[in-house]
Amino acid sequence: MKKYCLIVICFHLFFSANSQNTDVASKNFSNGFPIKDIDVLISKMSIEEKVGQMSQVDLGVIAVGDICNLKNPQQLDISKLETALNKYHVGSILNVGCGSGTISLENWKKIISAIQIKNQKSSNYPIPVIYGIDAIHGANYVMGATLFPQQIAQAATWNPQLVKSANEISAYETRAAGIPWNFSPVLDLGRQPLWSRFFETYGEDVCLAKSMAVAAISGLQSNVDNTYHVAACMKHFLGYSFSLSGHDRTPAWISDRELREYFLPTFQAAISVGAKTVMINSGEINGTPVHANYDILTKLLRDELKFTGVAVTDWEDIYKLVNVHHVAATKKEAVKMAIMAGIDMSMTPNDFEFNDLLIQLVKEGSIPQSRIDLSVKRILNLKKELGLFDNVVYLPSSYPDFGSKKFSDVSYNAASEAITLLKNNRNVLPLMNKDEKLFVCGPAANSLNLLNGAWTHTWQGVDDKYNTKGKLTILEALRANFTSVNYLQGTSLDSIIDVKTCIAQAKNADKIIVCLGEIPCTEIPGNINDLTLPAVQLKLVDELSKLNKPIILVCCFNRPRIIHSIVNKADAIVYAYLPGDEGGRAIADCIAGIINPSGKLPFTYPKATNEIVHYDHKASEDLATDFSNNAYQPEFDFGFGMSYTHFTYSDFKVSSDTLSNNDSISISIKVTNDGKLNGKEVVQLYYKDIVASITPSVKKLVAFEKVDLNVGQSLIVNLKVTKSDFSFINKDLKRVTEEGTIELMLSDFKHAIYVK
Ligand code: BGC
């Protein structure tokens, strides 16, 4: 399994022993790439060099020392580095980081430069090494970088422009560390809420997730300006998020039709805006591991979707064809399978066996040279597009905005716009009286880690010693807004509870704020068997509710944990997802009315752990067992979220009642803020196909727009749709729009159009 051996690297010793490196970090580093023409280069490369380009190792392979030992950390090991570069000509390095969040910008630059300097001497025609990292919600492995809300929260903003800005900053701060490749965004659809990586998705809906995918790729790449952008990596092609058990990397059963209907479009959208790289699903679909699936990796990805970038494996996944999936008897067979299926680069990542085996396979004629050349060309093109042949590393001074207030303001805005108000009885929120006595409790109240989640300074994000300095927890931010805030944690995340003291302290309060949370986790460590929130947290709310005081719940969850038993005991529910480093401030400001919540759920919030019905479920699913004709009984609806102000919709107009081939239809609506506060509203247009050859969904999102309206202001919102917006995958696996009636639905308005 992955990365339990992770590293903190002290480069100081290495650099003092190697004087030529001391000035590396203080100047741009570019010299020494005599050949920049890719075809010429390939014609001169040996098979060892070509295979080297196709391999990616972990930093641990070129370092030595104690794992995660801050006092005696690992160091780059020169002889291991020479083996990797001179003998194996490794083309890419990655790391995952226990403590890599402690590496400063300058140290990152030294690490990357040291690798590149060694690499210059590894061949007569050196090729820059491409370093890749998981900058999942900001440059989370660079000390002092800006951390954003996790993807699920970004989706809840329904604001693609904001998501694009967050990704631009993430790219800027990743590149500032000398790293040109980011393993992000996750484009797997979040339709299995149990999945430990649910928070890394853009939620359950194809239309929303597609626009977030486009925003993220555009923000990261801007195709590709060398200094401030990075190559994005679409993850994890294809069907990774929908395992039957909900456990990470376990088998999925998805028909080809559903695969194309639900799980493919985000990748398609990302490719259409030029996504440069893709990472492959570690799991298997319908019994075939995706790393060995020619139909998915070549026929679909290359021939049909015309993807021309680099396909990298996930962690050690070629070897998993032997020891997890059992579709290959030996590693050699596995290497052949994966390469012939369409893999370009193997995240090996702990040894060089992949290189040895692939060289053997080519030498004995089992894999043609031409297949190798194809992948090498893609990899070298990527390096060229990223400008690595010109400037591998830039000066830290080229990044004056790194970690700036300007950047954290964007993170604050994203956290604020994500916050989704799910309940607000008798307008208990916002709390306008700053002198009210508040009692704050719950495991998420005073923890920055629970706001950030996994991929924060460390892989699992649980270690608070690396936290960004100066960022406020919910409690600290509430104390900045209110004069009287009393705090007791009250429960741990899942086992210890101190009801008595909590009740005693809460007795004197005017309002009780309970901050519920989930341990930061991802991948296999995040597997759970039950979506229900741990009993102690539910009990804490239950006991406090007996005091008959207003209770405000704040939820910071990786996935929609079931809270049905306490929903009625709360007066307000502030759903914050994993809002990142600025989340504490955003939540406290929302409670104090400094910001007006405008987030909308990007997923259906289930009421019961086994009741997973999506909002866009099939009409036939409504044949519920009790004849109530409605299978969809969520705790909270997809797209739902309240505001402190009120919006009225009027003047619904549809430009035409028929829609044919190349036409488009405009749907306009007047939105008026007739409440008492300025606010933002998300206009959501849904449709229903009345009759179709595949059972249609009861409704589907087709367009949306977020608007910002001052008190009393009105705006006409125009949404455009074309015929293809009503398309679906038919039984022959073709995307079609069938002739017939489509019902458009916007707020309470409905209008039928005829599509020809
Ligand atoms: C994860 C990927 C990640 C990679 C490198 C894998 O275990 O599934 O999402 O990019 O590790 O850290």
mmCIF file of C-alpha atoms and ligand atoms in Angstrom, residues 2-3 56 58 94-97 132-134 136 141 182-184 186 188 197 200 233 235-236 240 248-249 279-280 282 313-317 320 347 455 459 522-523, ligand 1:
data_model
loop_
_atom_site.group_PDB
_atom_site.id
_atom_site.type_symbol
_atom_site.label_atom_id
_atom_site.label_comp_id
_atom_site.label_asym_id
_atom_site.label_seq_id
_atom_site.Cartn_x
_atom_site.Cartn_y
_atom_site.Cartn_z
ATOM 1 C CA LYS A 2 0.824 3.580 -0.526
ATOM 2 C CA LYS A 3 3.121 5.944 1.190
ATOM 3 C CA GLN A 56 8.241 7.995 -12.184
ATOM 4 C CA ASP A 58 9.030 8.596 -5.337
ATOM 5 C CA LEU A 94 6.871 12.690 -7.251
ATOM 6 C CA ASN A 95 6.432 12.768 -3.582
ATOM 7 C CA VAL A 96 3.704 12.444 -1.092
ATOM 8 C CA GLY A 97 4.365 14.058 2.056
ATOM 9 C CA GLY A 132 4.744 16.076 -9.950
ATOM 10 C CA ILE A 133 2.784 16.613 -6.783
ATOM 11 C CA ASP A 134 -0.719 16.445 -5.339
ATOM 12 C CA ILE A 136 -5.208 19.115 -4.160
ATOM 13 C CA TYR A 141 2.809 20.536 0.324
ATOM 14 C CA ASN A 182 -0.176 18.916 -10.442
ATOM 15 C CA PHE A 183 -2.124 15.682 -9.913
ATOM 16 C CA SER A 184 -5.434 17.504 -9.804
ATOM 17 C CA VAL A 186 -10.393 14.805 -9.423
ATOM 18 C CA ASP A 188 -14.675 11.327 -10.778
ATOM 19 C CA ARG A 197 -12.648 10.507 -1.565
ATOM 20 C CA GLU A 200 -12.329 15.349 -3.621
ATOM 21 C CA CYS A 233 -3.933 15.841 -14.318
ATOM 22 C CA LYS A 235 -8.111 11.865 -12.160
ATOM 23 C CA HIS A 236 -8.851 8.971 -12.181
ATOM 24 C CA TYR A 240 -13.027 5.144 -9.913
ATOM 25 C CA ASP A 248 -11.529 2.853 -2.052
ATOM 26 C CA ARG A 249 -10.082 0.981 -5.049
ATOM 27 C CA MET A 279 -4.143 9.473 -14.149
ATOM 28 C CA ILE A 280 -5.731 6.066 -14.361
ATOM 29 C CA SER A 282 -6.599 2.104 -9.591
ATOM 30 C CA THR A 313 -0.632 5.154 -13.703
ATOM 31 C CA ASP A 314 -1.734 5.618 -10.151
ATOM 32 C CA TRP A 315 0.444 4.440 -7.250
ATOM 33 C CA GLU A 316 2.198 1.128 -8.045
ATOM 34 C CA ASP A 317 -0.762 0.069 -10.153
ATOM 35 C CA LYS A 320 -1.197 -4.435 -8.641
ATOM 36 C CA MET A 347 4.206 5.715 -11.094
ATOM 37 C CA TRP A 455 -3.986 16.377 1.564
ATOM 38 C CA TRP A 459 -1.254 12.862 2.994
ATOM 39 C CA THR A 522 -8.612 9.813 2.146
ATOM 40 C CA GLU A 523 -8.128 6.661 0.085
HETATM 41 C C1 BGC B 1 -3.840 8.552 -5.397
HETATM 42 C C2 BGC B 1 -3.691 9.630 -6.432
HETATM 43 C C3 BGC B 1 -2.462 10.450 -6.150
HETATM 44 C C4 BGC B 1 -1.254 9.534 -6.117
HETATM 45 C C5 BGC B 1 0.048 10.270 -5.832
HETATM 46 C C6 BGC B 1 -2.555 7.749 -5.261
HETATM 47 O O1 BGC B 1 -2.636 6.843 -4.217
HETATM 48 O O2 BGC B 1 -4.901 7.700 -5.748
HETATM 49 O O3 BGC B 1 -4.841 10.445 -6.444
HETATM 50 O O4 BGC B 1 -2.311 11.438 -7.126
HETATM 51 O O5 BGC B 1 -1.442 8.572 -5.101
HETATM 52 O O6 BGC B 1 0.086 10.689 -4.528
#
